[in-house]
mmCIF file of C-alpha atoms in Angstrom:
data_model
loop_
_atom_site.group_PDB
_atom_site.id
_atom_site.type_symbol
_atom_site.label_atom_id
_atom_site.label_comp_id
_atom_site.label_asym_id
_atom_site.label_seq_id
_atom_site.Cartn_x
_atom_site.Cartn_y
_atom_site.Cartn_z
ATOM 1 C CA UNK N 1 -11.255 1.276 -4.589
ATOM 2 C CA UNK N 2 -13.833 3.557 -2.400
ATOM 3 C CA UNK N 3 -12.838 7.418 -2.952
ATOM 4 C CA UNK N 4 -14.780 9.495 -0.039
ATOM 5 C CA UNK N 5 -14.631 13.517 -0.371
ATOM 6 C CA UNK N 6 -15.146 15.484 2.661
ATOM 7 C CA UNK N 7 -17.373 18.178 2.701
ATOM 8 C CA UNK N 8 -17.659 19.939 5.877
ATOM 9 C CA UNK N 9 -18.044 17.495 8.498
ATOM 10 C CA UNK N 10 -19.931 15.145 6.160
ATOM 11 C CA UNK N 11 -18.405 12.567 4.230
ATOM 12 C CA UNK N 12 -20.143 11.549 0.770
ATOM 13 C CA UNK N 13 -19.401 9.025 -1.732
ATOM 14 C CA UNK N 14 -19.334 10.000 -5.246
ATOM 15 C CA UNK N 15 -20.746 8.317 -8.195
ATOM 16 C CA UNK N 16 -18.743 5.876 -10.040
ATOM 17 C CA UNK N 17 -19.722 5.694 -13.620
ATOM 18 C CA UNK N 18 -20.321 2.509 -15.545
ATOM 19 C CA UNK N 19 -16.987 2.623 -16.859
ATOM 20 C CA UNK N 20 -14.959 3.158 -13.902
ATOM 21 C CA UNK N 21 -16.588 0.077 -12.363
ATOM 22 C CA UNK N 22 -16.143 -1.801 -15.550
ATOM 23 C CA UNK N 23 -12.430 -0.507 -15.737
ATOM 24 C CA UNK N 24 -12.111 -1.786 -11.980
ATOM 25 C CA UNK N 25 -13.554 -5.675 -12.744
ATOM 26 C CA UNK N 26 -11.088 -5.759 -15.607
ATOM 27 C CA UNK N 27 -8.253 -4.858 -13.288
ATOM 28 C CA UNK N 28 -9.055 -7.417 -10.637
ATOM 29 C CA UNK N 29 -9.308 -9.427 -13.762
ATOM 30 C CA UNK N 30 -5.939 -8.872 -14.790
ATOM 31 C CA UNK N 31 -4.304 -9.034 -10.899
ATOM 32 C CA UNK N 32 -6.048 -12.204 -10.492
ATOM 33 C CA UNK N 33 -4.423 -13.733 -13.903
ATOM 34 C CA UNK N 34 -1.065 -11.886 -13.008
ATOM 35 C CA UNK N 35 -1.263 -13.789 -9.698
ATOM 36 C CA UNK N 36 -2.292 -17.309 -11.187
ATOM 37 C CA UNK N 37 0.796 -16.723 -13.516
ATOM 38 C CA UNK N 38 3.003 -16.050 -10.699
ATOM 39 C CA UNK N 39 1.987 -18.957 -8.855
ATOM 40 C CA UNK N 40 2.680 -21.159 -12.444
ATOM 41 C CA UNK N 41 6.022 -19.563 -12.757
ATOM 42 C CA UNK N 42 7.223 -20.542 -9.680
ATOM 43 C CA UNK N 43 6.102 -24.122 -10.151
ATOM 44 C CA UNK N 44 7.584 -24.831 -13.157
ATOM 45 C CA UNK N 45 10.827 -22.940 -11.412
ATOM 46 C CA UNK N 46 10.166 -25.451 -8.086
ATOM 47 C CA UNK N 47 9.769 -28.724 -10.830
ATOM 48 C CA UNK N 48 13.171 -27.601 -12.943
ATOM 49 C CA UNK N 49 15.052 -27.304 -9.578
ATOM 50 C CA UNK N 50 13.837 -30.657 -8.560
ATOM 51 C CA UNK N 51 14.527 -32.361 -11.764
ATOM 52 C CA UNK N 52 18.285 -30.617 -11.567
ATOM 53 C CA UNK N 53 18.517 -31.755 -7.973
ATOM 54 C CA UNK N 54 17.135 -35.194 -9.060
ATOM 55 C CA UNK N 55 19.927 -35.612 -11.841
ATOM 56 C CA UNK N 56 22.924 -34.451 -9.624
ATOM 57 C CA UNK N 57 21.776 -36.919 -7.311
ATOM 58 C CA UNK N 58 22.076 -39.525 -9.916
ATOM 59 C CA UNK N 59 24.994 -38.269 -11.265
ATOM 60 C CA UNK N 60 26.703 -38.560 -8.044
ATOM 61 C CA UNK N 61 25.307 -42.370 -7.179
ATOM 62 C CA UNK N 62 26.704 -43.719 -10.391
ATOM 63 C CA UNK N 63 29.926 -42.112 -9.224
ATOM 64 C CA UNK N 64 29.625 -43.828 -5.854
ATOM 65 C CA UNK N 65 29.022 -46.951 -7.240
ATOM 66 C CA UNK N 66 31.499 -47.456 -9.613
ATOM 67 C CA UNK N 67 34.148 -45.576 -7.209
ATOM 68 C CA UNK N 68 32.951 -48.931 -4.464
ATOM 69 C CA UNK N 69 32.930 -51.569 -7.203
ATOM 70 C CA UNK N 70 36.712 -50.283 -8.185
ATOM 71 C CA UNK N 71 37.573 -50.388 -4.531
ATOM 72 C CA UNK N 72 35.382 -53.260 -3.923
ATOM 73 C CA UNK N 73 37.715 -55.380 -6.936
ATOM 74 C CA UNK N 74 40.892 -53.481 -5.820
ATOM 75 C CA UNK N 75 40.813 -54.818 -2.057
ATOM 76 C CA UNK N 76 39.904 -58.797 -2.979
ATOM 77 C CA UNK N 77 42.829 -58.700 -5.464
ATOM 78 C CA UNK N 78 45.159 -56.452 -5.061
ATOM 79 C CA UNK N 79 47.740 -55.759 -7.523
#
């Protein structure tokens, strides 16, 4: 962050003390970890919707297939 005061029709910079600058690493510290945190958040989110996705599908195919091999019985014999 670059704070410029005009003075007249000059502009000047003024002089950032040791802490400030310190105080401004440790915030890009802590936006850069908040990010990285973000990004693991919405992984794990991304892998648990998978994995629900993955067991509906599988929930579903062992429906289908013992829904075909109860037709599948029902139409070479029927009662």
């Amino acid at each position: 962050m670059l704070i410029i005061i005009i003075y007249g029709a000059r502009l000047r910079r003024p002089d950032l003390s040791p802490c400030y600058l310190q105080m401004a690493r440790w915030r890009k510290m802590m936006r850069e970890l908040s990010a990285e945190a973000r990004l693991h958040s919405r992984a794990r989110a991304s892998s648990n919707r998978t994995a629900v996705r993955l067991h509906t599908a599988a929930v579903y195919g062992a429906f289908a297939l013992i829904a075909a091999i109860v037709f599948g019985a029902t139409s070479v014999r029927p009662f």
